[in-house]
Coordinates of C-alpha atoms in Angstrom, one line a residue:
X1 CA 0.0 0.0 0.0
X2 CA 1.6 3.2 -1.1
X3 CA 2.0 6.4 1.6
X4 CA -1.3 8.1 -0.3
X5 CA -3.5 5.2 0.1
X6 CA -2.6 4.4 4.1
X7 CA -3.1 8.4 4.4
X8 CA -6.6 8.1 2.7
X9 CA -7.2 5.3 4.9
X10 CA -6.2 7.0 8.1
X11 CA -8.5 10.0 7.5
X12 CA -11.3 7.9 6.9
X13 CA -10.9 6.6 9.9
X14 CA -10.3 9.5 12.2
X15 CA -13.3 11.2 9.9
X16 CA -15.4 8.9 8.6
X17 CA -17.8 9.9 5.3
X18 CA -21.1 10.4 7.9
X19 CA -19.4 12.4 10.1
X20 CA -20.1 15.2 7.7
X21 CA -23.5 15.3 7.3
X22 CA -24.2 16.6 11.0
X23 CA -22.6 19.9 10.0
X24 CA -25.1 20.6 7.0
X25 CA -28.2 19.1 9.3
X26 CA -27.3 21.3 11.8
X27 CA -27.1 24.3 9.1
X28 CA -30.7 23.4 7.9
X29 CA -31.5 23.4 11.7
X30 CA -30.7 26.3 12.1
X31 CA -33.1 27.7 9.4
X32 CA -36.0 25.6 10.9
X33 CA -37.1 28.8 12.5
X34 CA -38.2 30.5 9.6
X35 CA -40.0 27.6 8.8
X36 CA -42.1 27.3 11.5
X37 CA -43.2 30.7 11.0
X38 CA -44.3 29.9 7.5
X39 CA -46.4 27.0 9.5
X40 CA -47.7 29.6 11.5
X41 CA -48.6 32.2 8.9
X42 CA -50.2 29.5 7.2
X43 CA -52.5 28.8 10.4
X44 CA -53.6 32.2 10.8
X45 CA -54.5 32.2 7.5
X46 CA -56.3 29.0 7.1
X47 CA -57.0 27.8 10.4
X48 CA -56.4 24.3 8.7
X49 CA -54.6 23.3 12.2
X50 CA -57.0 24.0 14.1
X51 CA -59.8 22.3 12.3
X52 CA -57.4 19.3 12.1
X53 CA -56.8 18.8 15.8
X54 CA -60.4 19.6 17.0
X55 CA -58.8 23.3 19.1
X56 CA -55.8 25.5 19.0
X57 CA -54.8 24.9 21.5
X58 CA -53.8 21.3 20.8
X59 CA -52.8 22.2 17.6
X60 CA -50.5 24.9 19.1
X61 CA -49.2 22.5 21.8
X62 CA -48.4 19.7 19.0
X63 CA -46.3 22.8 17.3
X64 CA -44.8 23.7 20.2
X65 CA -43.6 19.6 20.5
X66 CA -42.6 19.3 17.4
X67 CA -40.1 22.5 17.4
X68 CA -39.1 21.4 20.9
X69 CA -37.8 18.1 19.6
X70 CA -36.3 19.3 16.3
X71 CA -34.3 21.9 18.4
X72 CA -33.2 19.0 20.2
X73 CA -32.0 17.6 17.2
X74 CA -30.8 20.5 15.9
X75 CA -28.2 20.5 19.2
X76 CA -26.8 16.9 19.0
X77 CA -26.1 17.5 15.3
X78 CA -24.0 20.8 16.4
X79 CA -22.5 18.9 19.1
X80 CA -21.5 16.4 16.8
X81 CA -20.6 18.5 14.3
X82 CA -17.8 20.1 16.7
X83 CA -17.1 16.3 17.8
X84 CA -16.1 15.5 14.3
X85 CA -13.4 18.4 14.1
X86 CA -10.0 18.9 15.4
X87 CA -10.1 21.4 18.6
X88 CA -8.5 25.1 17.7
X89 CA -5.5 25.8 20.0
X90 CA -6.1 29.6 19.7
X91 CA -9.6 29.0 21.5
X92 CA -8.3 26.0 23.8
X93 CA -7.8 28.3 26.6
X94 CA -9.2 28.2 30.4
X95 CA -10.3 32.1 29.6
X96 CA -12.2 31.2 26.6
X97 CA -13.9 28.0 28.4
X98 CA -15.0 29.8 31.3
X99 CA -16.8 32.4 28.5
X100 CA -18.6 29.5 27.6
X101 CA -19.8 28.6 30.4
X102 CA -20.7 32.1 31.5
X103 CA -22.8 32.4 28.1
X104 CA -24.5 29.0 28.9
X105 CA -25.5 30.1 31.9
X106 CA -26.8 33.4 31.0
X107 CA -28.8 32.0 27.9
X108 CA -30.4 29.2 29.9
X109 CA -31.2 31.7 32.4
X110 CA -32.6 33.9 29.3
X111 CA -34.3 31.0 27.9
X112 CA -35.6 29.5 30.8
X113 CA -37.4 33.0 32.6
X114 CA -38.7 34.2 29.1
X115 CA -40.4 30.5 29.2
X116 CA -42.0 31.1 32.3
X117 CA -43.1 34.4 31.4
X118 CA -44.6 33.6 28.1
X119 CA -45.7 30.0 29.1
X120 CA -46.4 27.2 26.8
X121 CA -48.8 28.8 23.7
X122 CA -46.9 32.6 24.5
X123 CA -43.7 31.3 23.3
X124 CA -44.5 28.7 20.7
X125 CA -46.3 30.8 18.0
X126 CA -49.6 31.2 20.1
X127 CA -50.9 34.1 18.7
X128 CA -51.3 32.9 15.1
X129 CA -53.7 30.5 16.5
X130 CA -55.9 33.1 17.7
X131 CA -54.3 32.6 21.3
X132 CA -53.4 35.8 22.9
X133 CA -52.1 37.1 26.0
X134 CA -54.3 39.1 28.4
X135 CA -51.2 41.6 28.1
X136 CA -48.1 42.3 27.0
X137 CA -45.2 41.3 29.2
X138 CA -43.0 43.5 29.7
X139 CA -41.3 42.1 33.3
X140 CA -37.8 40.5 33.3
X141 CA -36.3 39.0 31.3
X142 CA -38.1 41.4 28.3
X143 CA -37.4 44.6 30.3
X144 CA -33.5 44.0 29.5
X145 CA -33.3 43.0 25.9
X146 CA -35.7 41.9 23.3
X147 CA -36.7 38.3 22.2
X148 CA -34.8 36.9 25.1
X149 CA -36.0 33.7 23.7
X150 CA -34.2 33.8 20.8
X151 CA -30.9 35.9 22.0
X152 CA -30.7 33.3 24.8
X153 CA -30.7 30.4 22.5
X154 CA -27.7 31.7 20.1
X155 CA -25.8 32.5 23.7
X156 CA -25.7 28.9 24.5
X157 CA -24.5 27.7 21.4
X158 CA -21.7 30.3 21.0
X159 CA -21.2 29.0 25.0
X160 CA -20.6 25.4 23.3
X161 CA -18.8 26.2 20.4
X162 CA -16.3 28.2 23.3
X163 CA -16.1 25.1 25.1
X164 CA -15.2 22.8 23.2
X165 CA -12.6 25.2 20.9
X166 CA -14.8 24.8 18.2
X167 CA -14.0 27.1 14.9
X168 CA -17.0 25.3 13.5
X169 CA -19.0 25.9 16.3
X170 CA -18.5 29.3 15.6
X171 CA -19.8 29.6 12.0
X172 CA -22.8 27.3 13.1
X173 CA -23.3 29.7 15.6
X174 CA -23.2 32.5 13.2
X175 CA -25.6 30.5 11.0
X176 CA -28.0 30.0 13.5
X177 CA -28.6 33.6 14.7
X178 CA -28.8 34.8 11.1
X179 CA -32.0 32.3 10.7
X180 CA -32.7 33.6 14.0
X181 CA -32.3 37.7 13.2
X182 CA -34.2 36.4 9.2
X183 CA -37.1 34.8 11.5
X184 CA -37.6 37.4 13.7
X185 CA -37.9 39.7 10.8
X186 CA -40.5 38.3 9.6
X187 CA -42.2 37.1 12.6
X188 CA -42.2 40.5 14.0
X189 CA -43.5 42.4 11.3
X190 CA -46.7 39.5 10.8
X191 CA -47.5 39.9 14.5
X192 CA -47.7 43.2 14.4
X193 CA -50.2 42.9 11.8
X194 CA -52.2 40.3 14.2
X195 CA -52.0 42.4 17.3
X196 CA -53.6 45.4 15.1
X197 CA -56.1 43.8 13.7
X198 CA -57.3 42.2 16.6
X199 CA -57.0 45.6 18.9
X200 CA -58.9 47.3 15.9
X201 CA -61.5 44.2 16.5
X202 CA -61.5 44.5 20.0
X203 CA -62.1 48.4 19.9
X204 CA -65.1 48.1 17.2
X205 CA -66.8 45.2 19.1
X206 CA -66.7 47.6 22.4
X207 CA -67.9 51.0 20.2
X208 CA -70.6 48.4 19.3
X209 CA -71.2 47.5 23.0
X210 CA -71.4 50.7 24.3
X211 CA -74.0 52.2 21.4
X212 CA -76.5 49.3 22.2
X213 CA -76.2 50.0 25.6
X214 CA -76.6 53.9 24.9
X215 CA -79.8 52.3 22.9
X216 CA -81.4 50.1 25.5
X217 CA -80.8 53.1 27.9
X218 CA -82.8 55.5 25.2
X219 CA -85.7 52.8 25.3
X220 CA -85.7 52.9 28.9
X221 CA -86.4 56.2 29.6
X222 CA -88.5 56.6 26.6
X223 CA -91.0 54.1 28.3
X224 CA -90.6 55.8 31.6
X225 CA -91.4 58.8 29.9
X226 CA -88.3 60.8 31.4
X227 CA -87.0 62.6 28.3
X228 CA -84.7 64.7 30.1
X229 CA -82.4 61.9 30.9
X230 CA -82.4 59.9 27.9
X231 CA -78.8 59.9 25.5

């Protein structure tokens, strides 16, 4: 066997052909988010989810599932990905892993509070099921930065990429919060048009209200013959 082929042979071994394939899931992972939104615009629009689970509330919770497990997937395949490749000696340094770990923290703290504030249907794409919010929430952690939700994600996989020395990490880092900054782009700008339409609902359906009451109040008096008091 000549010195090319045992060279070939060696860096199959220390890379074999499937270890490559995590890196390009992980970059279509990482656009998943835009595609949930397109799920979701399609549900506002159609209610087709809805109709098909019987409530949307169990349509939104079997959303919510599904992103919850592909963002799980979405993590072992980055995890791998960095796995696969050789650690860089600029970033294998105590300073840079304790970085990481301080990013990890703060995103899971990010992550986890803006989870408890939102609950369940606030932060997986409620409102395009016609679930809203009594209000807006405006305590912690969306009082110090927006989408917390999202910000805290990308800080815990910039964390891991810093942990493990990861260049690749990096650039899937960078990948993923450019699908995160494209979905929140678009996310914002159609909830926007949600909230407005509904306040613009909500206001018509109270003017509506308040003139049948002014009504039944005219009828009142009108029987009671005490003109002077009638609207």
């Amino acid at each position: 066997m000549s010195d090319s082929d045992s060279d070939a042979a060696a860096e199959r071994v220390n890379n074999p052909a499937g270890e490559s394939h995590p890196v390009l899931l992980d970059c279509c992972g990482g656009l998943s988010n835009v595609d949930y939104s397109k799920v979701a615009r399609w549900e506002h629009s159609t209610r087709s989810l809805s109709r098909l689970f019987g409530s949307p509330y169990l349509a939104c919770y079997c959303l919510g599932f599904i992103i919850i497990l592909l963002n799980i997937y979405r993590s072992h395949s980055m995890t791998m990905a960095m796995k696969a490749q050789a650690r860089w000696e600029v970033m294998d340094r105590t300073g840079v892993f304790y970085a990481g770990v301080t990013l990890m923290v703060l995103g899971t703290l990010l992550v986890v509070s803006s989870f408890l504030a939102l609950g369940f249907t606030g932060t997986f794409l409620g409102d395009y099921f016609g679930i809203l919010m009594d209000e807006k929430v405006t305590g912690f952690p969306f009082n110090i930065i927006k989408n917390p939700m999202y910000w805290g994600s990308t800080a815990n996989y910039l964390g891991l990429a810093l942990i493990g020395a990861s260049p690749v990490g990096l650039v899937l880092t960078a990948i993923v919060g450019v699908a995160y900054k494209v979905a929140l782009r678009f996310e914002g700008r159609h909830l926007h048009l949600i909230r407005t339409s509904i306040s613009s609902a909500k206001s018509k359906s109270r003017e509506q209200k308040e003139k049948h009451g002014r009504s039944l109040a005219r009828e009142r008096c009108k029987r009671r013959g005490i003109k002077e008091t009638c609207f």
